Amino acid sequence: MIIGIIGLGLIGGSISLKLKNSNFGTRFIGTDQNEKNALNAIKLGIIDEVLPIDELIMQSSVIILSIPVDGIEKLLPNILTNIKNNTVILDTGSTKFNICNSVSFHPKRSRFVATHPIAGIETSGPRSANPSLFHKKNCVLCDSEHSDPDAISITEKIYSIMKMRIIYLTSKEHDFYISYGSHLPHVVSFSLANSILDKKDNKEMFDMMGSGWESTTRLAKSRSETWVPIFLSNRENLIKSIEVYMTYLKKFQILLKKNKLNCIDQYIKTANDMIKKSKIYIN
């Protein structure tokens, strides 16, 4: 089985390394718009050979499409048109509805499986790839009723090798939930980092930044090339989640202004309880 990886960064590279280490696939081929990424992927053993995308499409038994979501929307219809009838395509995009919608009437739609392995770090590129990146994390398969049973089976096998927990949702459900679980936290992190723009020349401000700042702004190191397309693709859901977040932020501000210490105490304890509950599902 020949595995083709389109996009040799953190996610595509990590998947390829794990599958290679598990002997899933006889040959791993790849392509990337960034020539440096492609060369590094060879040096790091992520793939065996770099090929032009047209050759990769024709040779691959399984194609893993791991590029920004706007690129997936543009490329996927053409890839489906040119694959062999038994080829399986899966994507790793952080939004799903627009991607699924872009091929909803394609005659080979059933060879595509829409997936989102929910894992990542703030650094990118093949040098950040790690075969353990997905261990015990969640992977969402979306609109799976539109995919052939054998395509679903192969995809499930891939993510089971990666030791991921598989969840089945519609693409609409996925995009709503992920706006809160991933996209909003990135917005908060970017916004918090920007909140000190007018203090950026104040050395003392940076001297006072502790672990809370570091942990909360970790996501602000993420690449705009990745996140701008995600935000635009999930725009409506993200706008709503930002509104909810701002409501709670404003509520805290009002409690502070009115010196409502008991209410602030309860506000924090409610958050504590919510985090404890979330850990049950995350871990």
XYZ file of N, CA and C in Angstrom:
849
model
N 0.844 -1.199 0.000
C 0.000 0.000 0.000
C 0.876 1.245 0.000
N 0.664 2.131 -0.952
C 1.444 3.366 -1.059
C 0.659 4.502 -0.406
N 1.288 5.197 0.535
C 0.662 6.298 1.262
C 1.199 7.613 0.705
N 0.300 8.472 0.250
C 0.682 9.787 -0.256
C 0.301 10.868 0.733
N 1.250 11.718 1.075
C 1.015 12.805 2.024
C 1.133 14.132 1.286
N 0.034 14.873 1.233
C 0.056 16.215 0.643
C 0.079 17.216 1.793
N 1.217 17.856 1.985
C 1.415 18.750 3.131
C 2.280 18.057 4.161
N 3.565 18.412 4.201
C 4.541 17.678 5.009
C 4.947 18.443 6.262
N 3.983 19.144 6.861
C 4.243 19.897 8.086
C 4.037 19.054 9.331
N 3.632 19.703 10.402
C 3.469 19.044 11.698
C 2.503 17.865 11.640
N 1.283 18.103 11.114
C 0.254 17.076 11.150
C 0.545 15.960 10.140
N 0.753 16.340 8.888
C 1.050 15.337 7.871
C 2.313 14.561 8.187
N 3.334 15.256 8.684
C 4.588 14.604 9.035
C 4.442 13.638 10.196
N 3.657 14.035 11.202
C 3.466 13.180 12.374
C 2.684 11.921 12.017
N 1.656 12.075 11.171
C 0.891 10.903 10.725
C 1.797 9.953 9.952
N 2.580 10.497 9.045
C 3.449 9.663 8.218
C 4.464 8.904 9.072
N 5.070 9.591 10.042
C 6.055 8.930 10.903
C 5.434 7.776 11.680
N 4.240 7.999 12.232
C 3.587 6.956 13.020
C 3.234 5.751 12.148
N 2.704 6.008 10.951
C 2.338 4.907 10.057
C 3.574 4.157 9.575
N 4.662 4.880 9.295
C 5.905 4.229 8.874
C 6.459 3.357 9.991
N 6.461 3.899 11.207
C 6.979 3.144 12.355
C 6.146 1.894 12.640
N 4.867 1.934 12.226
C 3.959 0.809 12.468
C 3.873 -0.131 11.268
N 4.701 0.142 10.252
C 4.720 -0.688 9.032
C 3.372 -0.727 8.326
N 2.626 0.364 8.419
C 1.379 0.490 7.671
C 1.709 1.212 6.373
N 1.824 0.469 5.305
C 2.225 1.047 4.030
C 3.598 0.551 3.622
N 3.744 0.289 2.352
C 5.013 -0.201 1.823
C 5.925 0.925 1.354
N 5.324 2.071 1.045
C 6.098 3.202 0.527
C 5.357 4.489 0.867
N 6.126 5.506 1.226
C 5.537 6.783 1.608
C 6.071 7.868 0.684
N 5.153 8.501 -0.033
C 5.532 9.567 -0.955
C 4.833 10.851 -0.518
N 5.406 11.986 -0.888
C 4.825 13.240 -0.422
C 5.098 14.400 -1.341
N 4.382 15.481 -1.057
C 4.598 16.728 -1.787
C 4.251 17.893 -0.876
N 4.896 19.022 -1.123
C 4.650 20.217 -0.322
C 5.016 21.437 -1.157
N 4.223 22.491 -1.056
C 4.524 23.724 -1.798
C 5.832 24.342 -1.336
N 6.174 24.097 -0.076
C 7.417 24.617 0.486
C 8.542 23.611 0.214
N 9.445 23.971 -0.657
C 10.519 23.049 -1.060
C 11.392 22.654 0.118
N 11.603 23.582 1.051
C 12.413 23.277 2.238
C 11.738 22.201 3.084
N 10.416 22.318 3.248
C 9.672 21.291 3.992
C 9.826 19.922 3.341
N 9.723 19.905 2.020
C 9.834 18.641 1.295
C 11.212 18.007 1.485
N 12.269 18.811 1.385
C 13.628 18.294 1.562
C 13.850 17.811 2.991
N 13.332 18.569 3.966
C 13.469 18.157 5.368
C 12.705 16.872 5.652
N 11.558 16.715 4.995
C 10.759 15.498 5.194
C 11.526 14.258 4.732
N 12.285 14.396 3.665
C 13.134 13.288 3.196
C 14.246 13.018 4.216
N 14.939 14.083 4.636
C 16.063 13.941 5.571
C 15.627 13.318 6.893
N 14.411 13.664 7.331
C 13.909 13.193 8.626
C 13.242 11.826 8.546
N 13.183 11.265 7.345
C 12.585 9.948 7.177
C 11.073 9.947 7.230
N 10.454 11.110 7.042
C 8.995 11.203 7.068
C 8.406 10.538 5.828
N 9.060 10.734 4.695
C 8.644 10.106 3.440
C 9.862 9.504 2.755
N 9.595 8.650 1.779
C 10.680 8.019 1.028
C 11.046 8.802 -0.221
N 10.072 9.552 -0.757
C 10.303 10.250 -2.024
C 9.347 11.425 -2.156
N 9.840 12.509 -2.737
C 9.002 13.661 -3.075
C 8.603 13.542 -4.538
N 7.302 13.694 -4.799
C 6.800 13.606 -6.163
C 5.912 14.801 -6.480
N 5.787 15.166 -7.752
C 4.777 16.160 -8.129
C 3.398 15.654 -7.750
N 2.487 16.542 -7.465
C 1.182 16.141 -6.947
C 0.420 15.228 -7.905
N 0.540 15.458 -9.216
C -0.172 14.615 -10.185
C 0.307 13.167 -10.118
N 1.618 12.981 -9.981
C 2.161 11.626 -9.876
C 1.764 10.989 -8.554
N 1.780 11.775 -7.487
C 1.381 11.262 -6.177
C -0.056 10.761 -6.210
N -0.941 11.531 -6.827
C -2.357 11.140 -6.910
C -2.514 9.814 -7.632
N -1.772 9.620 -8.710
C -1.913 8.404 -9.509
C -1.320 7.183 -8.819
N -0.271 7.373 -8.024
C 0.429 6.234 -7.426
C -0.116 5.817 -6.070
N -0.807 6.710 -5.356
C -1.175 6.449 -3.957
C -2.405 5.565 -3.810
N -2.346 4.676 -2.814
C -3.515 3.901 -2.404
C -4.350 4.690 -1.410
N -3.655 5.439 -0.552
C -4.294 6.326 0.418
C -3.639 7.693 0.293
N -4.454 8.745 0.194
C -3.947 10.117 0.133
C -4.388 10.846 1.388
N -3.420 11.411 2.107
C -3.713 12.191 3.311
C -3.459 13.652 2.985
N -4.520 14.428 3.013
C -4.478 15.833 2.615
C -4.371 16.692 3.868
N -3.173 17.222 4.111
C -2.894 17.922 5.363
C -2.280 19.285 5.091
N -3.114 20.163 4.558
C -2.722 21.537 4.238
C -3.790 22.465 4.818
N -3.586 23.801 4.793
C -4.618 24.701 5.309
C -5.980 24.459 4.681
N -7.043 24.750 5.436
C -8.389 24.358 5.018
C -8.813 24.991 3.694
N -8.369 26.206 3.410
C -8.743 26.812 2.131
C -8.102 26.062 0.968
N -6.886 25.556 1.186
C -6.221 24.751 0.170
C -6.911 23.414 -0.041
N -7.405 22.824 1.055
C -8.136 21.555 0.942
C -9.392 21.753 0.094
N -10.140 22.817 0.367
C -11.362 23.098 -0.401
C -11.067 23.234 -1.889
N -9.956 23.866 -2.223
C -9.621 24.093 -3.629
C -9.121 22.817 -4.313
N -8.302 22.042 -3.609
C -7.653 20.883 -4.227
C -8.516 19.632 -4.254
N -9.335 19.440 -3.247
C -10.047 18.173 -3.080
C -10.878 17.763 -4.297
N -11.696 18.657 -4.877
C -12.487 18.221 -6.043
C -11.627 17.695 -7.187
N -10.514 18.367 -7.442
C -9.637 17.942 -8.533
C -8.948 16.616 -8.209
N -8.557 16.430 -6.953
C -7.931 15.168 -6.548
C -8.912 14.025 -6.724
N -10.152 14.217 -6.279
C -11.177 13.175 -6.431
C -11.381 12.806 -7.894
N -11.371 13.802 -8.745
C -11.573 13.555 -10.177
C -10.488 12.655 -10.752
N -9.263 12.779 -10.237
C -8.118 12.110 -10.862
C -7.649 10.839 -10.158
N -8.269 10.462 -9.045
C -7.841 9.253 -8.356
C -8.352 7.994 -9.061
N -7.696 6.865 -8.735
C -8.214 5.573 -9.167
C -9.459 5.261 -8.339
N -10.280 4.360 -8.831
C -11.576 4.098 -8.199
C -11.487 3.532 -6.791
N -10.349 2.906 -6.444
C -10.233 2.302 -5.111
C -9.354 3.101 -4.152
N -8.916 4.280 -4.579
C -8.091 5.129 -3.720
C -8.948 5.750 -2.611
N -8.360 5.885 -1.431
C -9.026 6.540 -0.300
C -8.349 7.884 -0.046
N -9.158 8.928 0.107
C -8.642 10.245 0.463
C -9.190 10.618 1.826
N -8.322 11.100 2.707
C -8.800 11.683 3.957
C -8.074 12.999 4.181
N -8.775 13.935 4.809
C -8.159 15.228 5.097
C -8.032 15.380 6.608
N -7.267 16.385 7.039
C -7.056 16.616 8.467
C -7.454 18.028 8.878
N -8.298 18.668 8.077
C -8.643 20.066 8.313
C -9.382 20.310 9.614
N -9.173 21.503 10.181
C -9.775 21.878 11.459
C -11.212 22.368 11.318
N -11.680 22.572 10.098
C -13.104 22.812 9.839
C -13.556 21.779 8.829
N -14.848 21.473 8.842
C -15.301 20.347 8.039
C -16.467 20.667 7.099
N -17.369 21.564 7.481
C -18.585 21.750 6.683
C -18.271 22.237 5.275
N -17.476 23.281 5.142
C -17.172 23.816 3.811
C -16.413 22.810 2.949
N -15.533 22.050 3.577
C -14.776 21.034 2.846
C -15.721 19.961 2.311
N -16.593 19.454 3.190
C -17.557 18.430 2.752
C -18.496 18.982 1.681
N -18.905 20.225 1.850
C -19.822 20.850 0.907
C -19.190 21.024 -0.466
N -17.868 21.190 -0.502
C -17.178 21.437 -1.776
C -17.211 20.210 -2.697
N -17.480 19.033 -2.123
C -17.508 17.807 -2.946
C -18.808 17.028 -2.755
N -19.833 17.681 -2.231
C -21.066 16.964 -1.882
C -21.721 16.284 -3.083
N -21.536 16.832 -4.287
C -22.151 16.249 -5.478
C -21.126 15.617 -6.422
N -19.904 15.448 -5.925
C -18.870 14.858 -6.771
C -19.154 13.370 -6.966
N -19.002 12.856 -8.184
C -19.299 11.436 -8.444
C -18.428 10.465 -7.643
N -17.271 10.920 -7.176
C -16.399 10.054 -6.367
C -16.378 10.480 -4.890
N -17.410 11.189 -4.463
C -17.475 11.661 -3.062
C -17.256 10.530 -2.062
N -17.732 9.348 -2.379
C -17.682 8.227 -1.430
C -16.263 7.740 -1.145
N -15.276 8.178 -1.942
C -13.886 7.781 -1.691
C -13.200 8.736 -0.721
N -13.901 9.760 -0.309
C -13.353 10.762 0.610
C -13.912 10.568 2.013
N -13.028 10.624 3.017
C -13.428 10.574 4.418
C -12.963 11.867 5.085
N -13.924 12.621 5.613
C -13.618 13.902 6.272
C -13.227 13.632 7.721
N -12.008 13.979 8.077
C -11.522 13.710 9.427
C -10.853 14.931 10.033
N -10.832 14.950 11.353
C -10.086 15.974 12.076
C -9.406 15.343 13.280
N -8.133 14.985 13.161
C -7.382 14.524 14.332
C -7.054 15.739 15.202
N -7.667 15.796 16.378
C -7.559 16.996 17.215
C -6.298 16.909 18.058
N -5.237 17.435 17.526
C -3.952 17.453 18.224
C -3.080 18.487 17.538
N -2.142 19.010 18.268
C -1.240 19.978 17.662
C -0.435 20.702 18.725
N 0.560 21.402 18.270
C 1.373 22.255 19.120
C 1.544 23.582 18.400
N 2.167 24.538 19.078
C 2.246 25.876 18.506
C 3.329 26.018 17.441
N 4.229 25.030 17.336
C 5.255 25.082 16.301
C 4.791 24.275 15.089
N 5.436 24.513 13.966
C 4.987 23.890 12.719
C 6.179 23.358 11.940
N 5.872 22.716 10.799
C 6.913 22.218 9.928
C 7.313 20.790 10.256
N 7.989 20.123 9.316
C 8.363 18.720 9.489
C 9.300 18.477 10.665
N 10.094 19.464 11.033
C 11.009 19.279 12.166
C 10.263 19.160 13.494
N 9.001 19.603 13.512
C 8.187 19.479 14.716
C 7.399 18.171 14.746
N 7.434 17.422 13.648
C 6.649 16.188 13.553
C 7.064 15.187 14.629
N 6.052 14.504 15.187
C 6.279 13.571 16.290
C 5.283 12.424 16.159
N 5.743 11.191 16.052
C 4.815 10.073 15.876
C 3.871 9.859 17.054
N 4.196 10.442 18.221
C 3.338 10.307 19.413
C 2.371 11.474 19.577
N 2.339 12.385 18.608
C 1.532 13.602 18.735
C 0.062 13.303 19.014
N -0.466 12.237 18.431
C -1.905 11.974 18.486
C -2.308 10.972 19.570
N -1.355 10.486 20.335
C -1.615 9.414 21.302
C -2.717 9.786 22.291
N -3.790 8.983 22.306
C -4.934 9.142 23.204
C -5.682 10.459 23.007
N -5.524 11.089 21.844
C -6.298 12.274 21.510
C -7.549 11.851 20.722
N -8.457 12.793 20.510
C -9.701 12.501 19.788
C -9.559 12.798 18.299
N -10.187 11.964 17.497
C -10.278 12.196 16.056
C -11.741 12.143 15.655
N -12.199 13.149 14.934
C -13.596 13.208 14.501
C -13.701 12.793 13.040
N -14.606 11.860 12.771
C -14.977 11.502 11.402
C -16.330 12.127 11.124
N -16.427 12.890 10.049
C -17.642 13.665 9.772
C -18.380 13.148 8.530
N -19.695 13.188 8.638
C -20.568 12.808 7.511
C -20.154 11.455 6.933
N -19.834 10.519 7.813
C -19.267 9.236 7.377
C -20.239 8.401 6.553
N -21.539 8.715 6.652
C -22.515 7.969 5.855
C -22.350 8.221 4.360
N -21.595 9.265 4.006
C -21.362 9.571 2.593
C -20.085 8.924 2.050
N -19.384 8.181 2.910
C -18.141 7.523 2.500
C -18.362 6.019 2.380
N -17.641 5.381 1.454
C -17.744 3.934 1.275
C -17.274 3.201 2.527
N -17.879 2.048 2.843
C -17.477 1.280 4.033
C -15.993 0.937 4.067
N -15.406 0.590 2.912
C -13.984 0.242 2.914
C -13.110 1.469 3.169
N -13.571 2.646 2.699
C -12.825 3.881 2.951
C -12.858 4.230 4.440
N -14.027 4.036 5.051
C -14.151 4.271 6.497
C -13.280 3.289 7.262
N -13.295 2.033 6.846
C -12.526 0.992 7.530
C -11.025 1.287 7.507
N -10.511 1.698 6.359
C -9.090 2.032 6.240
C -8.753 3.249 7.100
N -9.624 4.236 7.078
C -9.405 5.447 7.879
C -9.404 5.114 9.366
N -10.358 4.291 9.798
C -10.408 3.866 11.197
C -9.138 3.108 11.582
N -8.635 2.296 10.674
C -7.396 1.564 10.926
C -6.228 2.520 11.124
N -6.145 3.533 10.281
C -5.065 4.520 10.380
C -5.088 5.203 11.744
N -6.261 5.654 12.170
C -6.334 6.389 13.436
C -6.231 5.466 14.644
N -6.585 4.195 14.483
C -6.378 3.252 15.581
C -4.889 2.970 15.765
N -4.139 2.920 14.669
C -2.682 2.781 14.749
C -2.081 3.957 15.499
N -2.670 5.129 15.301
C -2.192 6.335 15.972
C -2.709 6.447 17.407
N -3.469 5.418 17.850
C -4.006 5.350 19.221
C -4.947 6.507 19.531
N -5.752 6.872 18.544
C -6.721 7.949 18.744
C -8.102 7.381 19.049
N -8.894 8.162 19.794
C -10.294 7.823 20.051
C -11.123 8.430 18.937
N -11.954 7.632 18.290
C -12.708 8.102 17.129
C -14.120 8.509 17.544
N -14.531 9.695 17.098
C -15.859 10.243 17.358
C -16.525 10.478 16.004
N -17.825 10.246 15.931
C -18.564 10.435 14.676
C -19.564 11.580 14.846
N -19.435 12.592 13.996
C -20.317 13.756 14.039
C -20.665 14.181 12.618
N -21.701 15.009 12.500
C -21.924 15.675 11.227
C -20.909 16.815 11.109
N -20.676 17.267 9.895
C -19.725 18.366 9.699
C -20.211 19.647 10.366
N -21.520 19.854 10.398
C -22.066 21.043 11.069
C -21.830 20.983 12.570
N -22.082 19.811 13.155
C -21.851 19.642 14.599
C -20.375 19.871 14.919
N -19.517 19.276 14.118
C -18.082 19.429 14.344
C -17.679 20.895 14.383
N -18.103 21.661 13.395
C -17.671 23.051 13.309
C -18.207 23.896 14.462
N -19.411 23.575 14.940
C -19.958 24.290 16.092
C -19.134 23.994 17.344
N -18.904 22.714 17.629
C -18.177 22.345 18.843
C -16.728 22.805 18.810
N -16.091 22.688 17.646
C -14.673 23.030 17.571
C -14.455 24.537 17.676
N -15.490 25.322 17.373
C -15.350 26.778 17.526
C -15.095 27.139 18.984
N -15.687 26.371 19.905
C -15.458 26.583 21.331
C -14.188 25.881 21.814
N -13.984 24.650 21.343
C -12.916 23.826 21.891
C -11.526 24.138 21.376
N -11.426 24.777 20.207
C -10.114 25.047 19.626
C -9.980 26.456 19.054
N -10.961 26.880 18.280
C -10.821 28.155 17.576
C -10.913 29.350 18.518
N -11.878 29.327 19.441
C -11.986 30.414 20.427
C -10.737 30.522 21.299
N -10.182 29.418 21.834
C -8.950 29.547 22.614
C -7.812 30.216 21.846
N -7.725 29.960 20.554
C -6.693 30.637 19.769
C -6.968 32.131 19.666
N -8.234 32.504 19.468
C -8.588 33.928 19.418
C -8.236 34.603 20.737
N -8.564 33.960 21.852
C -8.272 34.515 23.177
C -6.766 34.700 23.349
N -5.997 33.697 22.922
C -4.551 33.779 23.058
C -3.958 34.900 22.197
N -4.399 35.002 20.946
C -3.936 36.097 20.084
C -4.315 37.454 20.679
N -5.529 37.541 21.216
C -6.025 38.812 21.748
C -5.272 39.207 23.011
N -4.992 38.235 23.876
C -4.251 38.540 25.095
C -2.846 39.021 24.763
N -2.213 38.382 23.795
C -0.880 38.818 23.380
C -0.915 40.240 22.834
N -1.963 40.570 22.070
C -2.089 41.915 21.505
C -2.475 42.966 22.545
N -2.974 42.523 23.700
C -3.470 43.472 24.701
C -2.371 44.324 25.318
N -1.114 43.938 25.111
C -0.025 44.747 25.669
C 0.711 45.532 24.587
N 0.061 45.722 23.452
C 0.713 46.461 22.364
C 1.193 47.839 22.803
N 0.377 48.522 23.602
C 0.763 49.878 24.022
C 1.796 49.860 25.138
N 2.132 48.658 25.621
C 3.146 48.542 26.687
C 4.390 47.811 26.176
N 4.482 47.633 24.869
C 5.515 46.752 24.318
C 6.942 47.253 24.560
N 7.111 48.565 24.814
C 8.447 49.091 25.069
C 8.742 49.199 26.557
N 7.823 48.668 27.365
C 7.967 48.745 28.813
C 8.628 47.460 29.301
N 9.929 47.523 29.578
C 10.674 46.325 29.987
C 10.093 45.709 31.244
N 9.647 46.549 32.160
C 9.104 46.035 33.419
C 7.867 45.171 33.191
N 7.081 45.499 32.178
C 5.893 44.708 31.861
C 6.300 43.264 31.532
N 7.321 43.113 30.720
C 7.775 41.775 30.345
C 8.445 41.065 31.513
N 9.107 41.834 32.381
C 9.727 41.235 33.560
C 8.697 40.620 34.496
N 7.484 41.140 34.470
C 6.442 40.689 35.389
C 5.590 39.556 34.844
N 5.862 39.131 33.645
C 5.058 38.076 33.038
C 5.446 36.716 33.599
N 4.473 36.035 34.214
C 4.728 34.761 34.851
C 4.214 33.591 34.039
N 4.052 32.463 34.706
C 3.643 31.236 34.034
C 2.229 31.335 33.479
N 1.370 32.128 34.142
C 0.005 32.300 33.643
C -0.011 32.930 32.264
N 0.807 33.958 32.078
C 0.920 34.596 30.759
C 1.473 33.612 29.741
N 2.516 32.904 30.148
C 3.173 31.985 29.214
C 2.223 30.882 28.752
N 1.486 30.287 29.683
C 0.595 29.184 29.310
C -0.598 29.661 28.494
N -1.103 30.862 28.822
C -2.294 31.368 28.137
C -1.974 31.878 26.741
N -0.759 32.369 26.532
C -0.388 32.915 25.213
C 0.411 31.924 24.368
N 0.540 30.692 24.830
C 1.286 29.687 24.064
C 0.741 29.557 22.647
N -0.579 29.563 22.521
C -1.202 29.385 21.208
C -0.969 30.578 20.283
N -0.610 31.726 20.855
C -0.382 32.918 20.035
C 0.880 32.794 19.174
N 1.649 31.727 19.377
C 2.818 31.472 18.534
C 2.412 30.804 17.213
N 1.142 30.396 17.106
C 0.677 29.659 15.929
C 0.712 30.529 14.678
N 0.850 29.888 13.524
C 1.044 30.590 12.254
C -0.255 31.169 11.704
N -0.187 32.412 11.228
C -1.364 33.049 10.637
C -1.788 32.332 9.357
N -0.815 31.745 8.627
C -1.132 31.036 7.379
C -2.074 29.866 7.628
N -1.983 29.294 8.822
C -2.875 28.205 9.196
C -4.198 28.721 9.726
N -4.151 29.750 10.575
C -5.332 30.124 11.352
C -6.271 31.107 10.674
N -5.777 31.968 9.815
C -6.695 32.872 9.105
C -7.705 32.087 8.269
N -7.278 31.089 7.473
C -8.269 30.297 6.726
C -9.253 29.557 7.638
N -8.786 29.065 8.788
C -9.682 28.384 9.722
C -10.737 29.339 10.247
N -10.310 30.519 10.678
C -11.253 31.503 11.219
C -12.300 31.898 10.182
N -11.862 32.094 8.951
C -12.794 32.489 7.897
C -13.751 31.352 7.554
N -13.239 30.123 7.548
C -14.061 28.972 7.210
C -15.143 28.714 8.257
N -14.833 29.020 9.511
C -15.794 28.780 10.598
C -16.291 30.096 11.185
N -16.405 31.086 10.352
C -16.672 32.464 10.769
C -17.928 32.611 11.629
N -19.056 32.077 11.179
C -20.321 32.286 11.893
C -20.294 31.648 13.283
N -19.820 30.408 13.365
C -19.733 29.755 14.672
C -18.769 30.485 15.592
N -17.654 30.949 15.040
C -16.647 31.619 15.851
C -17.166 32.960 16.374
N -17.889 33.693 15.555
C -18.475 34.965 16.001
C -19.378 34.731 17.215
N -20.197 33.678 17.152
C -21.111 33.374 18.256
C -20.349 32.976 19.512
N -19.302 32.161 19.361
C -18.541 31.736 20.536
C -17.795 32.906 21.167
N -17.322 33.853 20.339
C -16.675 35.062 20.866
C -17.680 35.891 21.656
N -18.905 35.980 21.158
C -19.941 36.736 21.870
C -20.224 36.128 23.245
N -20.286 34.802 23.305
C -20.506 34.128 24.590
C -19.340 34.406 25.533
N -18.122 34.302 25.019
C -16.937 34.550 25.840
C -16.927 35.988 26.371
N -17.242 36.935 25.509
C -17.255 38.337 25.924
C -18.321 38.599 26.991
N -19.438 37.867 26.921
C -20.480 37.998 27.943
C -19.939 37.616 29.311
N -19.198 36.505 29.363
C -18.640 36.056 30.649
C -17.505 36.961 31.111
N -16.723 37.480 30.180
C -15.646 38.405 30.543
C -16.232 39.697 31.098
N -17.284 40.174 30.458
C -17.958 41.387 30.933
C -18.592 41.149 32.301
N -19.165 39.969 32.495
C -19.767 39.639 33.784
C -18.730 39.708 34.895
N -17.547 39.171 34.634
C -16.487 39.217 35.641
C -16.079 40.659 35.925
N -15.984 41.469 34.889
C -15.618 42.875 35.071
C -16.631 43.601 35.951
N -17.910 43.347 35.721
C -18.974 43.985 36.510
C -18.900 43.545 37.970
N -18.688 42.248 38.198
C -18.560 41.744 39.566
C -17.388 42.409 40.287
N -16.313 42.609 39.551
C -15.126 43.244 40.127
C -15.403 44.709 40.458
N -16.064 45.408 39.540
C -16.398 46.820 39.771
C -17.292 46.996 41.000
N -18.222 46.063 41.184
C -19.179 46.149 42.294
C -18.659 45.488 43.569
N -17.416 45.003 43.503
C -16.790 44.396 44.680
C -17.587 43.200 45.204
N -18.137 42.406 44.290
C -18.960 41.250 44.657
C -18.052 40.033 44.892
N -17.410 40.021 46.046
C -16.407 38.999 46.313
C -16.993 37.595 46.332
N -18.163 37.436 46.947
C -18.795 36.118 47.000
C -19.152 35.615 45.598
N -19.611 36.527 44.764
C -19.968 36.154 43.387
C -18.733 35.790 42.576
N -17.634 36.524 42.800
C -16.381 36.202 42.114
C -15.887 34.832 42.557
N -16.009 34.561 43.849
C -15.632 33.258 44.390
C -16.421 32.140 43.704
N -17.735 32.335 43.555
C -18.578 31.333 42.909
C -18.257 31.218 41.420
N -17.953 32.334 40.786
C -17.573 32.362 39.372
C -16.362 31.460 39.144
N -15.359 31.591 40.029
C -14.141 30.795 39.909
C -14.422 29.326 40.190
N -15.229 29.054 41.236
C -15.530 27.660 41.585
C -16.324 26.960 40.476
N -17.215 27.710 39.826
C -17.960 27.142 38.700
C -17.000 26.752 37.576
N -16.015 27.616 37.334
C -15.001 27.311 36.321
C -14.182 26.093 36.729
N -13.831 26.011 38.027
C -13.089 24.841 38.529
C -13.838 23.554 38.234
N -15.144 23.562 38.538
C -15.973 22.369 38.333
C -16.052 21.994 36.855
N -16.158 23.006 35.993
C -16.249 22.748 34.557
C -14.960 22.117 34.030
N -13.817 22.586 34.514
C -12.536 22.017 34.094
C -12.414 20.568 34.559
N -12.861 20.279 35.781
C -12.821 18.907 36.288
C -13.669 17.984 35.411
N -14.856 18.467 35.027
C -15.735 17.666 34.177
C -15.116 17.450 32.800
N -14.494 18.493 32.269
C -13.898 18.366 30.930
C -12.756 17.369 30.926
N -12.014 17.282 32.021
C -10.883 16.347 32.111
C -11.349 14.902 31.990
N -12.552 14.634 32.486
C -13.094 13.279 32.387
C -13.175 12.845 30.933
N -13.630 13.780 30.076
C -13.806 13.458 28.660
C -12.494 13.553 27.877
N -11.660 14.520 28.242
C -10.412 14.715 27.499
C -9.431 13.596 27.779
N -9.378 13.156 29.048
C -8.420 12.125 29.431
C -9.029 10.741 29.487
